[in-house]
Coordinates of C-alpha atoms and ligand atoms in Angstrom, one line a residue:
X1 CA -170.1 -5.1 61.5
X2 CA -167.2 -2.8 60.8
X3 CA -164.7 -5.7 60.9
X4 CA -166.7 -7.6 58.4
X5 CA -166.7 -4.5 56.1
X6 CA -162.9 -4.1 56.4
X7 CA -162.4 -7.8 55.8
X8 CA -164.7 -7.6 52.7
X9 CA -162.9 -4.6 51.5
X10 CA -159.5 -6.4 51.8
X11 CA -160.9 -9.4 50.0
X12 CA -162.5 -7.6 47.1
X13 CA -159.4 -5.4 46.6
X14 CA -157.4 -8.6 46.5
X15 CA -159.5 -9.9 43.7
X16 CA -159.3 -6.5 42.1
X17 CA -162.8 -6.0 41.0
X18 CA -163.6 -3.5 43.7
X19 CA -163.4 -0.2 41.9
X20 CA -166.0 1.7 43.7
X21 CA -166.2 2.4 47.4
X22 CA -168.6 0.5 49.7
X23 CA -171.5 2.7 50.1
X24 CA -172.1 4.7 53.3
X25 CA -175.0 7.0 54.2
X26 CA -173.0 9.9 55.6
X27 CA -171.0 12.0 53.3
X28 CA -167.4 11.4 54.5
X29 CA -166.1 14.9 54.1
X30 CA -168.7 16.4 56.3
X31 CA -167.6 14.7 59.5
X32 CA -164.0 16.0 59.3
X33 CA -162.7 19.5 60.0
X34 CA -160.2 19.9 57.1
X35 CA -158.5 23.0 58.5
X36 CA -157.9 21.2 61.8
X37 CA -156.2 18.4 59.9
X38 CA -153.4 20.8 58.8
X39 CA -152.3 21.0 62.5
X40 CA -151.4 17.3 62.4
X41 CA -152.7 16.5 65.8
X42 CA -151.9 13.1 67.4
X43 CA -152.3 11.4 70.7
X44 CA -149.4 13.6 71.8
X45 CA -151.2 16.8 71.1
X46 CA -152.2 18.2 74.5
X47 CA -154.4 20.9 72.9
X48 CA -156.7 18.0 72.1
X49 CA -156.2 15.2 74.6
X50 CA -154.7 14.6 78.0
X51 CA -151.2 13.3 78.2
X52 CA -150.3 10.0 79.8
X53 CA -149.5 10.3 83.5
X54 CA -145.7 9.7 82.6
X55 CA -145.8 12.7 80.3
X56 CA -146.1 16.4 80.7
X57 CA -147.4 19.0 78.2
X58 CA -144.9 21.4 76.8
X59 CA -145.8 23.8 73.9
X60 CA -148.8 21.7 73.0
X61 CA -146.9 18.4 72.9
X62 CA -146.8 15.6 75.4
X63 CA -143.2 14.9 76.3
X64 CA -141.6 12.3 78.6
X65 CA -141.5 13.1 82.3
X66 CA -138.3 12.3 84.1
X67 CA -138.9 9.1 86.3
X68 CA -138.4 11.1 89.5
X69 CA -141.4 13.2 88.6
X70 CA -143.7 10.2 88.9
X71 CA -145.7 9.6 92.1
X72 CA -143.7 7.4 94.4
X73 CA -146.5 5.1 95.4
X74 CA -146.9 1.8 93.6
X75 CA -145.5 -1.7 93.1
X76 CA -142.5 -2.8 91.0
X77 CA -142.7 -3.7 87.4
X78 CA -140.3 -5.5 85.1
X79 CA -139.2 -4.3 81.7
X80 CA -138.0 -6.2 78.6
X81 CA -134.4 -5.2 79.4
X82 CA -134.6 -7.3 82.5
X83 CA -134.6 -4.3 84.9
X84 CA -137.1 -3.8 87.7
X85 CA -138.6 -0.3 88.3
X86 CA -140.2 0.8 91.5
X87 CA -143.5 1.8 89.7
X88 CA -145.3 1.4 86.4
X89 CA -145.1 5.2 85.9
X90 CA -141.3 5.1 86.3
X91 CA -141.0 2.2 83.8
X92 CA -143.2 4.1 81.3
X93 CA -141.2 7.2 81.8
X94 CA -137.9 5.4 81.1
X95 CA -139.5 3.7 78.1
X96 CA -140.8 7.1 76.9
X97 CA -137.2 8.4 77.0
X98 CA -135.7 5.1 75.6
X99 CA -138.4 3.2 73.7
X100 CA -136.4 0.0 73.4
X101 CA -137.2 -1.3 76.9
X102 CA -140.9 -2.0 77.2
X103 CA -143.2 -3.2 79.9
X104 CA -143.0 -6.9 80.5
X105 CA -144.8 -7.8 83.7
X106 CA -146.1 -6.5 87.0
X107 CA -143.8 -7.6 89.8
X108 CA -140.1 -8.4 90.0
X109 CA -138.1 -9.6 87.1
X110 CA -137.6 -13.4 87.2
X111 CA -135.7 -15.6 84.8
X112 CA -138.8 -17.7 83.9
X113 CA -142.3 -16.5 83.1
X114 CA -141.6 -14.1 80.2
X115 CA -144.5 -12.6 78.2
X116 CA -144.2 -13.0 74.5
X117 CA -146.4 -12.4 71.4
X118 CA -146.1 -13.8 68.0
X119 CA -148.1 -14.2 64.7
X120 CA -148.2 -17.6 63.2
X121 CA -149.6 -20.0 60.5
X122 CA -149.0 -17.6 57.5
X123 CA -146.1 -17.2 55.3
X124 CA -144.8 -13.9 56.5
X125 CA -143.9 -12.5 59.9
X126 CA -146.2 -9.5 59.5
X127 CA -149.5 -11.4 59.6
X128 CA -151.0 -14.5 61.1
X129 CA -153.0 -15.8 64.0
X130 CA -151.9 -14.2 67.3
X131 CA -150.4 -16.3 70.0
X132 CA -149.3 -15.1 73.4
X133 CA -147.5 -16.6 76.2
X134 CA -148.4 -15.1 79.5
X135 CA -146.2 -14.8 82.6
X136 CA -146.9 -17.8 84.8
X137 CA -148.3 -19.9 81.9
X138 CA -146.2 -22.5 80.2
X139 CA -148.1 -22.7 77.0
X140 CA -148.7 -20.2 74.2
X141 CA -152.4 -19.4 73.9
X142 CA -154.7 -18.0 71.2
X143 CA -156.9 -14.9 71.5
X144 CA -160.6 -15.1 70.9
X145 CA -161.9 -13.1 68.0
X146 CA -164.8 -11.6 69.9
X147 CA -162.4 -9.5 72.0
X148 CA -160.3 -8.5 69.1
X149 CA -160.5 -5.3 67.2
X150 CA -158.2 -2.7 65.5
X151 CA -157.5 -1.3 69.0
X152 CA -155.8 -4.5 70.2
X153 CA -154.4 -5.3 66.8
X154 CA -152.6 -2.0 66.6
X155 CA -150.9 -2.8 70.0
X156 CA -150.0 -6.3 68.9
X157 CA -148.3 -5.0 65.7
X158 CA -146.5 -2.2 67.5
X159 CA -145.3 -4.8 70.0
X160 CA -143.9 -6.8 67.0
X161 CA -142.1 -3.7 65.7
X162 CA -144.5 -2.4 63.1
X163 CA -144.6 1.2 64.1
X164 CA -147.8 2.0 62.1
X165 CA -149.7 -0.7 63.8
X166 CA -152.2 -3.0 62.1
X167 CA -153.7 -2.9 58.6
X168 CA -156.5 -5.1 59.7
X169 CA -157.7 -7.0 62.7
X170 CA -158.1 -10.2 60.8
X171 CA -160.5 -12.8 62.1
X172 CA -160.7 -15.1 59.1
X173 CA -157.4 -16.8 59.3
X174 CA -157.8 -20.5 59.9
X175 CA -155.6 -22.9 61.8
X176 CA -154.0 -25.7 59.8
X177 CA -156.2 -28.8 59.8
X178 CA -154.0 -30.9 62.1
X179 CA -154.5 -28.3 64.9
X180 CA -157.7 -28.5 66.9
X181 CA -158.7 -26.3 69.8
X182 CA -161.6 -26.5 72.1
X183 CA -163.6 -23.6 73.5
X184 CA -161.5 -23.0 76.6
X185 CA -158.3 -22.4 74.7
X186 CA -158.6 -18.8 73.8
X187 CA -158.1 -15.6 75.9
X188 CA -159.8 -12.3 75.9
X189 CA -157.7 -9.2 75.7
X190 CA -158.6 -5.6 76.4
X191 CA -156.3 -2.6 75.4
X192 CA -156.9 1.1 75.6
X193 CA -155.0 1.5 72.3
X194 CA -151.9 3.5 73.1
X195 CA -150.0 0.7 74.9
X196 CA -146.6 -0.1 73.4
X197 CA -146.8 -3.8 74.3
X198 CA -149.6 -6.3 74.4
X199 CA -148.3 -7.2 77.9
X200 CA -149.8 -3.9 79.1
X201 CA -153.3 -5.0 78.1
X202 CA -155.6 -7.0 80.3
X203 CA -156.0 -10.7 79.6
X204 CA -159.0 -12.5 80.9
X205 CA -160.5 -15.9 80.6
X206 CA -164.3 -15.9 80.2
X207 CA -166.8 -18.6 80.1
X208 CA -168.2 -17.7 76.7
X209 CA -168.3 -20.1 73.8
X210 CA -165.5 -20.3 71.2
X211 CA -166.2 -18.3 68.0
X212 CA -162.9 -18.1 66.3
X213 CA -159.4 -16.8 66.7
X214 CA -157.8 -13.4 66.5
X215 CA -155.4 -12.7 63.7
X216 CA -153.7 -9.6 62.4
X217 CA -152.2 -8.1 59.2
X218 CA -149.6 -5.6 60.3
X219 CA -149.2 -2.4 58.3
X220 CA -146.2 -2.6 56.0
X221 CA -145.3 -1.0 52.7
X222 CA -146.7 -4.1 50.8
X223 CA -150.2 -3.8 52.2
X224 CA -150.4 -0.1 51.1
X225 CA -151.1 -1.4 47.6
X226 CA -154.4 -2.8 48.9
X227 CA -155.6 0.4 50.4
X228 CA -158.1 2.1 48.1
X229 CA -156.8 5.0 46.2
X230 CA -160.0 7.0 46.6
X231 CA -161.6 7.8 49.8
X232 CA -158.5 7.5 51.9
X233 CA -157.7 9.2 55.2
X234 CA -154.1 10.0 55.6
X235 CA -152.9 9.5 59.2
X236 CA -150.3 11.7 60.7
X237 CA -148.0 8.6 61.1
X238 CA -148.1 7.9 57.4
X239 CA -150.6 5.1 57.6
X240 CA -153.6 5.3 55.2
X241 CA -157.0 4.1 56.3
X242 CA -160.4 4.5 54.7
X243 CA -162.4 7.6 55.4
X244 CA -165.2 5.5 56.9
X245 CA -162.8 4.7 59.7
X246 CA -162.1 8.3 60.7
X247 CA -164.2 9.9 63.4
X248 CA -165.7 6.5 64.6
X249 CA -164.2 6.7 68.1
X250 CA -161.7 3.9 67.3
X251 CA -158.0 4.8 67.1
X252 CA -157.5 3.2 63.6
X253 CA -154.4 5.2 62.8
X254 CA -152.7 4.1 66.0
X255 CA -151.7 7.7 66.7
X256 CA -155.3 8.8 67.2
X257 CA -155.0 11.3 64.3
X258 CA -158.2 9.9 62.7
X259 CA -160.3 11.0 65.8
X260 CA -159.0 14.5 66.6
X261 CA -160.5 16.7 64.0
X262 CA -164.2 15.7 63.9
X263 CA -167.4 17.7 63.5
X264 CA -169.5 14.6 64.2
X265 CA -168.8 11.1 65.2
X266 CA -169.9 7.9 63.6
X267 CA -171.9 5.1 65.1
X268 CA -172.3 5.4 68.8
X269 CA -169.0 7.1 69.5
X270 CA -169.1 10.2 71.6
X271 CA -168.1 13.7 70.3
X272 CA -166.2 15.9 72.8
X273 CA -166.7 19.7 72.4
X274 CA -163.0 19.8 71.4
X275 CA -163.8 17.9 68.2
X276 CA -162.5 14.6 69.4
X277 CA -164.4 11.3 69.0
X278 CA -164.0 8.8 71.9
X279 CA -165.3 5.3 72.2
X280 CA -168.8 5.1 73.7
X281 CA -167.5 3.0 76.5
X282 CA -165.5 6.0 77.7
X283 CA -168.7 7.9 78.5
X284 CA -169.4 7.7 82.2
X285 CA -166.5 5.3 82.9
X286 CA -165.2 7.4 85.9
X287 CA -162.3 8.9 83.9
X288 CA -162.4 12.3 82.2
X289 CA -161.4 11.7 78.5
X290 CA -162.7 14.9 76.8
X291 CA -160.5 17.9 77.8
X292 CA -163.7 19.8 78.3
X293 CA -165.0 17.1 80.7
X294 CA -168.5 16.4 79.4
X295 CA -168.0 12.7 79.0
X296 CA -168.4 12.4 82.8
X297 CA -171.4 14.6 83.2
X298 CA -174.9 13.3 84.1
X299 CA -173.6 9.9 84.8
X300 CA -174.9 9.1 88.3
X301 CA -178.1 7.5 87.2
X302 CA -176.6 5.5 84.4
X303 CA -173.8 4.0 86.4
X304 CA -173.8 0.5 87.7
X305 CA -175.1 0.5 91.3
X306 CA -171.9 -1.2 92.5
X307 CA -169.8 1.7 91.0
X308 CA -171.5 4.4 93.0
X309 CA -168.9 6.3 95.0
X310 CA -165.9 5.4 92.8
X311 CA -165.2 8.6 91.0
X312 CA -161.8 8.2 89.6
X313 CA -160.8 4.9 91.1
X314 CA -161.9 1.9 89.1
X315 CA -163.0 -1.3 90.8
X316 CA -159.9 -3.1 89.7
X317 CA -157.6 -0.5 91.2
X318 CA -155.6 -2.0 94.0
X319 CA -155.8 -5.4 92.4
X320 CA -152.3 -4.7 91.0
X321 CA -150.5 -6.9 93.4
X322 CA -152.5 -9.9 92.4
X323 CA -150.4 -12.9 91.4
X324 CA -153.0 -15.7 91.0
X325 CA -156.4 -15.8 89.4
X326 CA -159.2 -13.7 90.6
X327 CA -162.8 -13.4 89.7
X328 CA -164.3 -10.1 88.9
X329 CA -167.1 -8.7 86.7
X330 CA -165.4 -5.8 84.8
X331 CA -166.9 -2.7 83.3
X332 CA -169.8 -0.6 84.4
X333 CA -172.5 -2.4 82.5
X334 CA -171.2 -5.7 81.0
X335 CA -173.2 -6.7 78.0
X336 CA -173.3 -10.2 79.0
X337 CA -173.2 -11.1 82.7
X338 CA -170.4 -13.6 83.0
X339 CA -167.6 -14.7 85.2
X340 CA -164.3 -13.3 84.3
X341 CA -160.9 -14.6 85.4
X342 CA -158.3 -11.9 85.4
X343 CA -155.0 -13.5 84.2
X344 CA -152.8 -10.4 84.2
X345 CA -152.6 -7.3 86.4
X346 CA -154.8 -4.5 85.2
X347 CA -152.3 -1.9 84.1
X348 CA -155.2 0.3 82.8
X349 CA -156.4 0.6 86.4
X350 CA -152.9 1.3 87.5
X351 CA -152.6 4.1 84.9
X352 CA -155.8 5.6 86.3
X353 CA -154.6 5.3 89.9
X354 CA -151.3 7.1 89.0
X355 CA -153.3 9.8 87.3
X356 CA -155.3 10.3 90.5
X357 CA -152.1 10.8 92.5
X358 CA -150.8 13.7 90.4
X359 CA -150.9 17.1 92.0
X360 CA -154.1 19.0 91.5
X361 CA -154.4 22.7 91.1
X362 CA -157.1 24.7 92.7
X363 CA -158.4 27.6 90.5
X364 CA -161.6 29.0 89.1
X365 CA -164.0 27.7 91.8
X366 CA -166.2 30.1 93.7
X367 CA -169.1 29.6 96.0
X368 CA -170.9 32.4 94.3
X369 CA -174.1 31.2 92.4
X370 CA -175.9 34.2 91.1
X371 CA -173.6 35.4 88.3
X372 CA -175.3 32.8 86.2
X373 CA -178.2 35.2 86.0
X374 CA -178.5 37.5 83.0
X375 CA -176.9 40.7 82.1
X376 CA -169.4 47.1 81.7
X377 CA -172.0 48.5 79.1
X378 CA -175.4 47.3 80.0
X379 CA -174.1 45.3 82.9
X380 CA -175.2 44.4 86.4
X381 CA -173.6 45.2 89.8
X382 CA -171.4 42.5 91.1
X383 CA -171.7 41.3 94.7
X384 CA -168.8 40.4 97.1
X385 CA -167.2 37.1 96.0
X386 CA -168.7 37.0 92.5
X387 CA -165.4 37.7 90.7
X388 CA -162.7 36.8 93.2
X389 CA -160.1 36.9 90.4
X390 CA -160.9 40.5 89.4
X391 CA -158.4 43.1 90.4
X392 CA -158.2 46.9 89.7
X393 CA -154.9 48.5 88.7
X394 CA -154.6 51.8 90.4
X395 CA -152.2 54.3 88.8
X396 CA -151.8 57.3 91.1
X397 CA -155.3 58.4 91.8
X398 CA -157.0 56.7 88.9
X399 CA -158.2 53.2 88.1
X400 CA -157.9 52.9 84.3
X401 CA -157.6 49.2 84.0
X402 CA -158.6 45.8 85.4
X403 CA -156.6 42.7 85.8
X404 CA -157.0 39.0 86.6
X405 CA -155.4 37.1 89.5
X406 CA -154.0 33.8 88.3
X407 CA -152.2 32.6 91.4
X408 CA -149.1 33.2 93.4
X409 CA -148.3 36.9 93.2
X410 CA -149.3 37.1 89.5
X411 CA -151.8 39.3 87.7
X412 CA -152.7 39.1 84.1
X413 CA -153.6 42.3 82.2
X414 CA -153.4 44.0 78.8
X415 CA -150.1 45.3 77.6
X416 CA -151.7 48.6 76.7
X417 CA -152.6 49.1 80.4
X418 CA -149.1 49.2 81.8
X419 CA -145.6 50.5 81.3
X420 CA -142.5 48.8 82.7
X421 CA -141.1 52.1 83.8
X422 CA -144.2 52.9 85.9
X423 CA -144.2 49.8 87.9
X424 CA -143.4 51.6 91.2
X425 CA -146.6 53.8 90.7
X426 CA -149.1 51.0 90.4
X427 CA -151.2 49.4 93.1
X428 CA -153.2 46.2 92.8
X429 CA -156.5 46.4 94.5
X430 CA -157.8 42.9 95.2
X431 CA -161.3 41.9 96.5
X432 CA -162.5 45.4 95.6
X433 CA -166.0 46.3 94.6
X434 CA -167.0 49.9 94.9
X435 CA -165.1 53.2 94.8
X436 CA -167.7 55.0 96.9
X437 CA -167.9 52.6 99.7
X438 CA -164.6 50.6 100.0
X439 CA -165.3 47.1 101.4
X440 CA -163.4 45.6 104.3
X441 CA -162.0 42.7 102.2
X442 CA -160.0 45.1 100.0
X443 CA -156.3 44.3 100.1
X444 CA -153.7 46.5 98.3
X445 CA -150.4 45.3 96.9
X446 CA -147.5 47.2 95.4
X447 CA -145.9 46.0 92.3
X448 CA -142.6 44.2 92.0
X449 CA -142.3 43.8 88.2
X450 CA -144.2 44.4 85.0
X451 CA -143.7 42.1 82.0
X452 CA -145.0 43.2 78.7
X453 CA -145.3 40.6 75.8
X454 CA -142.1 41.1 73.7
X455 CA -144.2 41.2 70.5
X456 CA -146.9 43.6 71.7
X457 CA -147.8 45.9 68.9
X458 CA -149.4 49.1 70.2
X459 CA -150.6 50.0 66.7
X460 CA -152.4 46.7 65.9
X461 CA -153.0 45.5 69.5
X462 CA -151.4 42.2 68.6
X463 CA -150.2 40.3 71.8
X464 CA -151.9 42.8 74.1
X465 CA -151.0 40.9 77.2
X466 CA -148.8 41.6 80.2
X467 CA -148.0 40.1 83.6
X468 CA -147.7 42.0 86.9
X469 CA -145.9 40.5 89.8
X470 CA -147.1 41.9 93.1
X471 CA -144.8 42.6 96.0
X472 CA -145.0 40.4 99.1
X473 CA -145.4 42.1 102.4
X474 CA -142.1 42.0 104.3
X475 CA -143.5 39.9 107.0
X476 CA -145.0 37.4 104.6
X477 CA -143.5 34.5 102.6
X478 CA -146.1 34.6 99.9
X479 CA -148.7 37.0 98.5
X480 CA -151.6 36.4 100.9
X481 CA -154.9 37.1 99.2
X482 CA -157.5 36.0 101.6
X483 CA -160.5 37.1 99.6
X484 CA -159.2 36.3 96.1
X485 CA -159.3 33.1 94.1
X486 CA -157.3 32.6 90.9
X487 CA -159.0 32.1 87.6
X488 CA -157.7 29.1 85.7
X489 CA -155.5 29.7 82.7
X490 CA -156.8 27.8 79.6
X491 CA -154.1 25.5 78.2
X492 CA -155.9 24.7 75.0
X493 CA -157.7 26.8 72.3
X494 CA -160.3 24.0 72.2
X495 CA -161.7 24.5 75.7
X496 CA -164.4 26.9 74.5
X497 CA -166.1 27.5 71.2
X498 CA -168.1 30.2 69.4
X499 CA -171.5 30.7 70.9
X500 CA -170.3 29.7 74.4
X501 CA -171.5 32.2 77.0
X502 CA -168.9 33.9 79.1
X503 CA -168.8 36.9 81.5
X504 CA -166.9 40.2 81.2
X505 CA -166.4 42.3 84.3
X506 CA -164.9 45.7 85.1
X507 CA -165.2 49.3 86.3
X508 CA -165.3 50.6 82.7
X509 CA -167.5 53.3 81.3
X510 CA -171.1 53.0 80.3
X511 CA -172.2 53.4 76.7
X512 CA -172.8 57.2 77.1
X513 CA -169.3 57.5 78.7
X514 CA -170.9 57.7 82.2
X515 CA -168.5 57.0 85.0
X516 CA -168.9 53.7 86.9
X517 CA -168.0 53.3 90.5
X518 CA -168.9 49.7 91.3
X519 CA -167.8 46.5 89.6
X520 CA -170.2 45.5 86.8
X521 CA -170.5 42.4 84.8
X522 CA -172.4 41.2 81.7
X523 CA -172.9 38.0 79.8
X524 CA -171.6 37.8 76.2
X525 CA -171.1 35.0 73.8
X526 CA -167.9 34.1 72.0
X527 CA -168.0 35.1 68.3
X528 CA -166.2 33.1 65.6
X529 CA -165.2 34.4 62.2
X530 CA -164.7 37.9 63.5
X531 CA -162.7 39.1 60.5
X532 CA -166.1 39.9 58.9
X533 CA -166.4 42.7 61.5
X534 CA -162.8 43.8 61.6
X535 CA -161.3 42.7 58.3
X536 CA -157.5 42.9 58.4
X537 CA -157.4 44.0 62.0
X538 CA -158.4 40.7 63.5
X539 CA -155.9 37.9 64.2
X540 CA -157.8 34.7 64.7
X541 CA -155.3 32.8 66.9
X542 CA -154.4 35.7 69.1
X543 CA -157.7 37.5 69.5
X544 CA -161.3 36.5 70.5
X545 CA -164.4 38.5 69.8
X546 CA -167.3 38.4 72.2
X547 CA -170.6 40.3 72.5
X548 CA -174.3 40.1 72.0
X549 CA -176.3 40.2 68.8
X550 CA -177.7 43.7 69.6
X551 CA -174.4 44.9 71.1
X552 CA -176.2 45.8 74.3
X553 CA -173.5 44.2 76.5
X554 CA -169.9 45.1 75.9
X555 CA -166.6 46.0 77.5
X556 CA -165.6 49.7 77.3
X557 CA -163.0 52.2 78.2
X558 CA -161.7 51.3 81.7
X559 CA -162.5 47.6 81.4
X560 CA -159.3 47.0 79.6
X561 CA -157.0 44.4 81.1
X562 CA -159.9 42.8 82.9
X563 CA -161.3 39.3 82.5
X564 CA -163.6 37.6 80.0
X565 CA -164.3 34.4 82.0
X566 CA -165.9 31.3 80.7
X567 CA -167.2 28.5 82.9
X568 CA -166.6 24.9 81.9
X569 CA -169.1 22.1 82.4
X570 CA -168.1 21.7 86.0
X571 CA -168.5 25.5 86.6
X572 CA -164.7 26.0 86.8
X573 CA -163.8 29.6 85.6
X574 CA -161.2 30.1 82.9
X575 CA -159.8 33.5 81.9
X576 CA -160.5 33.0 78.2
X577 CA -159.9 36.7 77.3
X578 CA -158.3 39.9 78.4
X579 CA -160.3 43.0 77.5
X580 CA -158.2 44.6 74.7
X581 CA -160.0 46.8 72.1
X582 CA -163.0 47.3 70.0
X583 CA -164.7 50.0 67.8
X584 CA -166.6 52.1 70.3
X585 CA -168.7 50.4 72.9
X586 CA -172.0 48.6 72.7
X587 CA -172.6 48.9 69.0
X588 CA -174.0 46.0 67.0
X589 CA -171.5 44.6 64.4
X590 CA -168.6 45.9 66.4
X591 CA -168.0 43.3 69.1
X592 CA -165.5 43.7 71.9
X593 CA -162.1 42.1 71.1
X594 CA -160.1 40.2 73.7
X595 CA -156.6 38.8 73.8
X596 CA -157.1 35.1 73.5
X597 CA -155.3 33.8 76.6
X598 CA -155.1 30.1 75.5
X599 CA -152.7 31.2 72.8
X600 CA -150.4 32.6 75.6
X601 CA -150.4 29.7 78.0
X602 CA -146.7 28.9 77.3
X603 CA -145.7 32.6 77.5
X604 CA -147.4 32.9 80.8
X605 CA -146.0 29.7 82.2
X606 CA -142.5 30.7 81.2
X607 CA -142.8 33.7 83.5
X608 CA -144.9 32.4 86.4
X609 CA -143.7 28.8 86.4
X610 CA -145.6 25.9 84.9
X611 CA -146.7 24.4 88.2
X612 CA -148.6 27.6 89.2
X613 CA -151.0 27.4 86.3
X614 CA -151.0 23.8 85.0
X615 CA -154.1 21.9 85.9
X616 CA -153.2 18.7 84.0
X617 CA -150.2 17.1 82.5
X618 CA -147.7 18.4 85.1
Ligands
LIG1 C1 -160.9 50.9 75.8 O1 -160.8 52.0 75.3 C2 -161.9 49.9 75.2 N1 -165.9 47.7 73.2 C3 -162.0 48.6 75.7 C4 -162.9 47.7 75.1 C5 -163.7 48.1 74.0 C6 -163.6 49.4 73.5 C7 -162.7 50.3 74.1 C8 -164.7 47.1 73.4 O2 -160.3 50.5 76.7

């Protein structure tokens, strides 16, 4: 339907009687988050999307890994420069560093059997009917139009050197009359959309009837004249598409910039909590696509019976070594049951397999269930194991602040809780619950080093964040915290949103300034737009407000430096905030203010090492 509309649009603009936009029911503006667009997010923005397994995330951007950082396991691939690489990941990592050498084929490099793509039967080299020559096939072949969309068209144009991809996945080009093809003469192709060469996409031959051939118009300066002047969406890569194509789950821009700032998604595409639209086929496909994970939730019953038990390993994984033809039925629920002959190796399956081999970090997982129950000020008493990341910072005889264990020997706390010069006086009490009856799990550490954020401002509480490195015991190689579990450090400000429910915990005072001896906790919700409560004292990026409508649950004096923890959809705990400040305690309209940890991921990782806190994209 969409393709027909784009083709129509192109045609009517050609004839220049198309002044008004084609009608659409949804107001275009409402779907797009304008403020978010100013951030210029693309497929390389790891605040919004996962990086490719041959990339890592640095300061919010996916950058190339070095080839040696790839998993070793895999089979060789050949690149367009004629070189063989031990694995697909290594080739892609080299390509990422030096884009001129692209993927050519799976297996060793041989003189014959080169893959090639071309566009033909039109007068320019930027448009035409697509022809490919596969490895192991002598003849050039056409692609069937029913497997062709902007996703594959973008890849084909990029492969041909048009960096902005395709203007249109054209399916109305005709072959010259003297050429006749029968229904077995076209191939199906499936791409994910971010491939740099069509050779990375999967080619199949299916026994469906011939309907027409795939063509393409690549995006060049000359086609820009045909883009409507009103109702355009400006992609980050400079390409212009129509607004109807933004937030539809398809990567029309080619750099994904049309799908990353969405309040709603068009058609059947799926909206991630992070404001990203993904194709509906990605829901329950065994691979997590939303950074918040909800595309793989509640899938068991909807999955194809044969797929049960394959969590991250697609069926086609392990077929990579295949040389000849093989018969498989691809996809969880094929729309038409049909036999499919795989003509090329499934590099998408190999990408997923590489992803599953990357190191995994363990954090934020407890076996404690009951903190999900309701109700610091107005809080409830914690039980052993409820907050295994919670620590107390003891200064002499007093505990004035909390802290959060984030792994290794590292504790996160508030800058206003600690002084560098007092490091020798502090003790870190881990797995501690109650002053009056100390529990046996309690382990005490001395402090090696205190690091206060260099831009901490004691007057405004900006950057109220600090790290404490605990001292190892002389007979131990690492900090051994047998009863503590690190909370995960959020790497993106889009992991949680206003109104999400989170938990604050600490030994802080009650509303009436009553002393508290046991660890307490309370459920609060994240509050957006907090400047309305604290006018010019609130810094949106660096701070996070949280509380309840009636103010009954709040952090208070003594809770500072402690955790505001939010659980993701898989019940993994993230330290979203560090208790920082607030006007009084437990008053409506004066919510607690927390240091927004996601904004400090890079600062934390610079000090503790990226591998200690990176869950993805390492
Ligand atoms: C404090 O003095 C403090 N209601 C901490 C949190 C809040 C207020 C005061 C938030 O450490």
